[in-house]
């Protein structure tokens, strides 16, 4: 297959491309505007492609913006894509509250356009990066795919609206099938330290803890110690990025099946969680640095617990995680942070 990967120069997209290059015979084209993705990541992926070169498959990078509809149409005309894996998006929740239109334009409008391109140019398969943010303050824990969806910020809404566009398009077009993956808290980096999360202003807890351990931040904040959880701090389902990436390869196989449901939706997490305090302590342990953590009041909009029910993903996609180990997640995040700081 020739697979178009939007956002492949970013954190999660690059780990999926790495696995496509290492473990499959697919040709990959990355489309990215490098707004938060990196040239360096593309170079690392080129090296991985060269190391794993076989057959006459190829690896291409196109620097383009999804908002440039004329150019995107041209790119689809010039390439014979078989499948789309769509990562490109804006992903910072507080920014989405301050600037919602950026999120509706980049996430919902540009996703709608690229789906339109798939239908127009006969690209029959799509995998979409969705998020646990569509559940908002989830009504049941663990969260099932059928749990009520109630986003609490524009980021979550922009993704849920994109899901709706995908659903309606699948229902209306027999030759367009999709899998929607709802990611929980993605963390860690390639165990060989070739790629990782490079976005300097990332707000993810494990990345921030790694930056604090390495001294690129003086201290970090812990928001809220009075939640109804095991130690009073919020609990989240942290998943290693390579386990998340492997779910995409399983989803590609699933999309080839005759008896699939389309669109089908899967939660991707480990099904158990760690508290913020536990994560910080693990980072202190693996780094050997007792860094400063300031205890602050609760932040608006942080649910106490967000943990996936991943039983459908395991059963239907035959997905089996390999890196379900919070120490390993923290170690790989720390090693990556060290290599870029
Ligand atoms: N990181 C997480 O914890 C998490 C959790 C749930 C869902 N997701 C979803 O996963 C996807 C990837 O997230 P990530 O963490 O890798 O983020 P990222 O910022 O590292 O990657 C996004 C990539 O998309 C590119 N991009 C953004 N807008 C574009 C545009 N208009 N045209 C072309 N390229 C564009 C960026 O340059 C970047 O390379 C997103 O859709 C996000 O909503 C991420």
Coordinates of C-alpha atoms and ligand atoms in Angstrom, one line a residue:
X1 CA 0.0 0.0 0.0
X2 CA 1.0 3.6 -0.4
X3 CA 0.1 5.3 2.8
X4 CA -0.2 9.1 3.3
X5 CA 0.7 10.1 6.9
X6 CA -0.3 13.7 7.8
X7 CA 1.6 15.0 10.8
X8 CA 4.3 12.3 10.3
X9 CA 7.1 14.7 11.4
X10 CA 5.4 15.1 14.8
X11 CA 5.6 13.0 18.0
X12 CA 3.1 10.2 17.5
X13 CA 3.1 10.2 13.7
X14 CA 6.9 9.7 13.5
X15 CA 6.6 6.6 15.7
X16 CA 4.0 5.1 13.5
X17 CA 6.1 5.9 10.4
X18 CA 9.0 4.2 12.1
X19 CA 7.0 1.1 12.6
X20 CA 5.6 1.2 9.0
X21 CA 9.2 1.4 7.7
X22 CA 10.6 -1.3 10.0
X23 CA 7.8 -3.8 10.1
X24 CA 5.8 -3.5 6.8
X25 CA 6.4 -3.3 3.1
X26 CA 4.2 -0.2 2.6
X27 CA 5.4 2.9 0.8
X28 CA 5.0 6.0 3.0
X29 CA 4.5 9.6 2.2
X30 CA 4.6 12.1 5.0
X31 CA 2.8 15.4 4.6
X32 CA 3.6 18.0 7.3
X33 CA 3.9 21.8 7.5
X34 CA 6.6 21.5 10.3
X35 CA 4.6 23.8 12.5
X36 CA 5.3 21.6 15.5
X37 CA 7.0 18.8 13.7
X38 CA 10.7 18.8 12.8
X39 CA 13.1 18.4 9.9
X40 CA 15.4 16.4 12.3
X41 CA 12.6 13.8 12.7
X42 CA 12.3 13.4 8.9
X43 CA 16.1 12.9 8.7
X44 CA 15.9 10.2 11.5
X45 CA 13.1 8.5 9.6
X46 CA 15.1 8.6 6.3
X47 CA 17.9 6.8 8.2
X48 CA 15.4 4.2 9.5
X49 CA 14.1 3.7 5.9
X50 CA 17.6 3.3 4.6
X51 CA 18.4 0.7 7.3
X52 CA 15.3 -1.2 6.5
X53 CA 15.2 -0.8 2.7
X54 CA 13.7 -3.7 0.9
X55 CA 11.8 -4.2 -2.4
X56 CA 10.9 -1.1 -4.5
X57 CA 9.0 0.7 -1.8
X58 CA 9.8 4.4 -1.2
X59 CA 9.6 7.0 1.5
X60 CA 8.7 10.6 0.7
X61 CA 8.3 13.8 2.6
X62 CA 6.1 16.7 1.3
X63 CA 6.2 20.0 3.2
X64 CA 2.7 21.3 2.8
X65 CA -0.1 22.9 4.8
X66 CA -3.5 21.1 5.1
X67 CA -5.2 24.5 4.9
X68 CA -3.9 24.9 1.3
X69 CA -6.8 23.0 -0.3
X70 CA -5.6 23.6 -3.9
X71 CA -2.2 22.2 -3.2
X72 CA -3.7 19.2 -1.2
X73 CA -5.9 18.4 -4.2
X74 CA -2.9 18.5 -6.4
X75 CA -0.9 16.2 -4.1
X76 CA -3.8 13.7 -4.1
X77 CA -4.0 13.9 -8.0
X78 CA -0.2 13.3 -8.3
X79 CA -0.1 10.3 -5.9
X80 CA -1.9 7.0 -5.8
X81 CA -2.6 6.8 -2.1
X82 CA -4.3 3.7 -0.8
X83 CA -4.7 4.8 2.8
X84 CA -4.6 7.9 5.0
X85 CA -3.3 8.0 8.6
X86 CA -4.3 11.5 9.8
X87 CA -2.3 12.9 12.8
X88 CA -1.9 16.5 11.8
X89 CA -3.7 18.7 14.3
X90 CA -3.3 21.4 16.9
X91 CA -3.2 19.7 20.3
X92 CA -2.7 22.2 23.2
X93 CA -5.9 22.2 25.3
X94 CA -5.4 25.7 27.0
X95 CA -4.6 27.2 23.7
X96 CA -7.8 25.8 22.3
X97 CA -9.8 27.7 25.0
X98 CA -8.0 31.0 24.1
X99 CA -8.1 30.5 20.4
X100 CA -10.9 28.1 19.5
X101 CA -11.1 29.0 15.8
X102 CA -7.5 27.9 15.3
X103 CA -8.6 24.4 16.5
X104 CA -11.9 24.3 14.6
X105 CA -10.0 25.4 11.4
X106 CA -6.9 23.2 11.7
X107 CA -8.6 20.2 13.2
X108 CA -12.2 20.1 12.0
X109 CA -12.1 22.0 8.8
X110 CA -8.8 20.6 7.5
X111 CA -9.9 17.1 8.5
X112 CA -13.2 17.6 6.6
X113 CA -11.2 18.7 3.5
X114 CA -8.8 15.8 3.6
X115 CA -11.8 13.3 3.9
X116 CA -13.3 15.1 0.9
X117 CA -10.0 14.5 -0.9
X118 CA -10.1 10.8 0.0
X119 CA -13.6 10.4 -1.4
X120 CA -12.8 12.5 -4.5
X121 CA -9.5 10.6 -5.3
X122 CA -10.7 7.1 -4.2
X123 CA -8.6 6.7 -1.1
X124 CA -10.6 4.0 0.6
X125 CA -9.1 3.7 4.1
X126 CA -8.5 6.2 6.9
X127 CA -7.2 6.0 10.4
X128 CA -8.0 9.0 12.6
X129 CA -6.2 10.3 15.7
X130 CA -8.8 11.0 18.2
X131 CA -8.5 11.5 21.9
X132 CA -9.9 10.7 25.3
X133 CA -10.8 14.4 25.5
X134 CA -14.0 13.6 23.6
X135 CA -15.2 12.0 26.9
X136 CA -14.6 15.1 29.0
X137 CA -15.2 14.4 32.6
X138 CA -16.0 10.8 31.9
X139 CA -19.3 9.5 33.2
X140 CA -17.8 6.0 33.9
X141 CA -14.4 4.6 34.7
X142 CA -12.9 2.7 33.0
X143 CA -14.0 4.6 29.9
X144 CA -15.6 2.4 27.2
X145 CA -16.0 3.5 23.6
X146 CA -19.7 3.7 24.3
X147 CA -19.3 6.0 27.3
X148 CA -21.1 9.3 26.8
X149 CA -19.1 11.9 25.0
X150 CA -19.1 15.4 26.5
X151 CA -15.9 17.4 25.6
X152 CA -15.1 20.2 28.0
X153 CA -12.8 22.2 25.7
X154 CA -12.7 23.3 22.0
X155 CA -9.8 20.8 21.4
X156 CA -12.1 17.9 22.4
X157 CA -15.0 19.3 20.4
X158 CA -12.8 19.8 17.3
X159 CA -11.9 16.1 17.5
X160 CA -15.5 14.9 18.2
X161 CA -16.8 17.0 15.3
X162 CA -14.2 15.4 13.1
X163 CA -15.4 12.0 14.2
X164 CA -18.9 12.9 13.2
X165 CA -17.7 13.9 9.7
X166 CA -15.9 10.6 9.4
X167 CA -19.0 8.7 10.6
X168 CA -21.3 10.4 8.2
X169 CA -18.9 9.9 5.3
X170 CA -18.5 6.2 6.0
X171 CA -22.3 5.8 6.2
X172 CA -22.8 7.6 2.8
X173 CA -19.9 6.1 0.8
X174 CA -19.5 2.3 0.5
X175 CA -15.9 2.7 -0.7
X176 CA -14.7 4.8 2.3
X177 CA -13.8 3.0 5.6
X178 CA -12.3 4.4 8.7
X179 CA -11.0 3.5 12.1
X180 CA -11.0 6.1 14.9
X181 CA -8.5 5.6 17.6
X182 CA -9.1 7.5 20.9
X183 CA -5.7 7.9 22.6
X184 CA -5.2 8.2 26.3
X185 CA -2.0 9.9 27.8
X186 CA 0.8 9.2 25.3
X187 CA 4.3 9.3 26.7
X188 CA 7.9 8.0 26.3
X189 CA 10.0 7.7 23.2
X190 CA 11.7 5.2 20.8
X191 CA 13.7 2.7 23.0
X192 CA 16.7 3.3 20.7
X193 CA 16.4 7.0 21.2
X194 CA 16.2 7.9 17.5
X195 CA 12.9 9.9 17.7
X196 CA 10.8 11.4 20.5
X197 CA 8.7 14.4 21.5
X198 CA 10.5 17.5 20.4
X199 CA 7.9 20.2 20.8
X200 CA 9.5 22.5 23.4
X201 CA 6.3 23.9 24.9
X202 CA 4.6 20.5 25.3
X203 CA 2.4 20.4 28.4
X204 CA 2.5 16.6 28.9
X205 CA 3.3 15.7 32.5
X206 CA 6.1 13.1 31.8
X207 CA 7.8 15.5 29.4
X208 CA 7.6 18.4 31.8
X209 CA 9.0 16.1 34.6
X210 CA 11.9 15.0 32.4
X211 CA 12.7 18.6 31.6
X212 CA 12.6 19.5 35.3
X213 CA 14.9 16.6 36.1
X214 CA 17.4 17.8 33.5
X215 CA 17.3 21.4 34.8
X216 CA 15.8 22.9 31.7
X217 CA 12.9 24.0 34.0
X218 CA 13.7 25.2 37.6
X219 CA 10.6 23.4 39.0
X220 CA 7.3 22.0 38.1
X221 CA 3.7 22.3 39.4
X222 CA 1.5 19.6 40.8
X223 CA -2.2 20.7 40.5
X224 CA -4.5 19.4 43.2
X225 CA -4.0 17.0 46.0
X226 CA -7.6 16.7 47.1
X227 CA -9.1 14.5 44.4
X228 CA -10.9 11.3 45.4
X229 CA -8.1 9.1 44.2
X230 CA -5.6 6.8 45.8
X231 CA -3.2 9.6 46.9
X232 CA -5.4 12.7 46.2
X233 CA -3.6 13.6 42.8
X234 CA -5.2 12.9 39.4
X235 CA -4.9 9.5 37.8
X236 CA -4.2 9.0 34.1
X237 CA -3.7 6.1 31.7
X238 CA -0.1 6.6 30.4
X239 CA 0.6 4.6 27.3
X240 CA 4.1 4.3 25.7
X241 CA 4.1 5.8 22.2
X242 CA 5.3 2.7 20.5
X243 CA 2.4 0.7 21.9
X244 CA 0.1 3.4 20.6
X245 CA 1.9 3.2 17.3
X246 CA 1.4 -0.5 17.0
X247 CA -2.4 -0.1 17.3
X248 CA -2.3 1.8 14.0
X249 CA -0.6 -1.1 12.3
X250 CA -3.3 -3.4 13.7
X251 CA -6.0 -0.9 12.5
X252 CA -4.5 -1.0 9.0
X253 CA -4.9 -4.9 9.0
X254 CA -8.4 -4.6 10.4
X255 CA -9.4 -2.2 7.5
X256 CA -8.5 -4.9 5.0
X257 CA -11.1 -7.3 6.5
X258 CA -14.4 -8.0 4.9
X259 CA -16.3 -8.2 8.1
X260 CA -15.2 -5.0 9.7
X261 CA -17.5 -2.3 11.1
X262 CA -16.9 1.1 9.6
X263 CA -16.3 3.5 11.1
X264 CA -15.1 1.5 14.1
X265 CA -13.8 3.2 17.3
X266 CA -11.2 2.0 19.7
X267 CA -9.8 3.3 23.0
X268 CA -6.0 3.0 23.1
X269 CA -4.6 2.9 26.6
X270 CA -3.4 0.3 29.1
X271 CA -6.6 0.1 31.1
X272 CA -4.9 1.1 34.4
X273 CA -3.5 4.3 35.7
X274 CA -0.8 6.1 37.7
X275 CA -1.3 9.2 39.8
X276 CA 0.5 12.4 39.1
X277 CA 2.5 12.0 42.3
X278 CA 3.5 8.4 41.3
X279 CA 4.7 9.6 37.9
X280 CA 6.7 12.4 39.5
X281 CA 8.3 10.0 42.0
X282 CA 9.1 7.6 39.2
X283 CA 10.8 10.4 37.2
X284 CA 12.8 11.3 40.4
X285 CA 13.8 7.7 40.8
X286 CA 14.9 7.1 37.2
X287 CA 16.7 10.4 36.9
X288 CA 18.2 10.3 40.4
X289 CA 17.3 14.0 40.8
X290 CA 15.0 15.2 43.6
X291 CA 13.7 18.2 41.6
X292 CA 11.4 20.9 43.0
X293 CA 7.6 20.3 42.7
X294 CA 5.3 23.2 43.7
X295 CA 1.9 22.1 45.0
X296 CA -0.8 24.2 43.5
X297 CA -4.6 24.2 43.7
X298 CA -6.7 22.2 41.2
X299 CA -6.8 23.4 37.6
X300 CA -10.1 24.0 35.9
X301 CA -11.3 21.1 33.8
X302 CA -9.0 18.3 35.1
X303 CA -11.1 15.2 35.7
X304 CA -10.0 13.2 38.7
X305 CA -9.5 9.9 36.9
X306 CA -9.3 9.0 33.2
X307 CA -8.6 5.4 32.5
X308 CA -9.5 3.4 29.4
X309 CA -11.3 0.1 29.0
X310 CA -9.2 -1.3 26.2
X311 CA -10.9 -4.7 26.0
X312 CA -12.5 -4.0 22.6
X313 CA -9.1 -2.9 21.2
X314 CA -7.4 -6.1 22.4
X315 CA -10.1 -8.4 21.2
X316 CA -11.1 -6.9 17.8
X317 CA -7.7 -5.5 16.7
X318 CA -5.7 -8.2 18.4
X319 CA -3.5 -5.5 19.9
X320 CA -1.1 -6.5 22.7
X321 CA 1.0 -3.8 24.4
X322 CA 4.7 -4.5 25.0
X323 CA 5.9 -1.5 27.0
X324 CA 3.3 -1.3 29.9
X325 CA 6.0 -0.2 32.4
X326 CA 5.9 3.3 33.9
X327 CA 9.6 3.2 34.7
X328 CA 10.5 2.4 31.0
X329 CA 8.2 5.2 29.9
X330 CA 9.9 7.7 32.1
X331 CA 13.4 6.4 31.2
X332 CA 12.8 6.7 27.5
X333 CA 11.3 10.1 27.9
X334 CA 14.2 11.2 30.0
X335 CA 16.8 9.8 27.5
X336 CA 15.1 11.6 24.6
X337 CA 14.9 14.9 26.5
X338 CA 18.6 14.6 27.3
X339 CA 19.5 14.1 23.7
X340 CA 17.6 17.2 22.5
X341 CA 18.5 19.6 25.5
Ligands
LIG1 N1 0.1 13.6 22.3 C1 -1.0 13.2 23.0 O1 -0.9 12.8 24.2 C2 -2.3 12.9 22.2 C3 -3.4 12.4 22.9 C4 -4.6 12.2 22.2 C5 -4.6 12.5 20.8 N2 -3.5 13.0 20.2 C6 -3.6 13.3 18.7 O2 -2.6 12.7 18.1 C7 -2.2 13.5 16.9 C8 -0.7 13.7 16.9 O3 -0.3 14.4 18.1 P1 1.2 14.6 18.5 O4 1.3 14.6 20.0 O5 2.0 13.8 17.6 O6 1.3 16.2 18.1 P2 2.5 16.9 17.3 O7 2.3 18.4 17.4 O8 3.8 16.4 17.7 O9 2.2 16.4 15.8 C9 1.3 17.1 14.9 C10 2.0 17.2 13.6 O10 1.1 17.8 12.6 C11 1.7 18.8 11.9 N3 0.6 19.7 11.5 C12 -0.2 20.4 12.3 N4 -1.0 21.2 11.6 C13 -0.8 20.9 10.3 C14 -1.3 21.4 9.0 N5 -2.3 22.3 9.0 N6 -0.7 20.9 7.9 C15 0.3 20.1 7.9 N7 0.8 19.6 9.0 C16 0.3 20.0 10.2 C17 2.7 19.4 12.9 O11 3.8 20.1 12.2 C18 3.2 18.1 13.6 O12 4.3 17.5 12.9 C19 -3.1 14.7 17.0 O13 -4.1 14.6 16.1 C20 -3.6 14.8 18.4 O14 -4.8 15.4 18.5 C21 -2.4 13.2 20.8

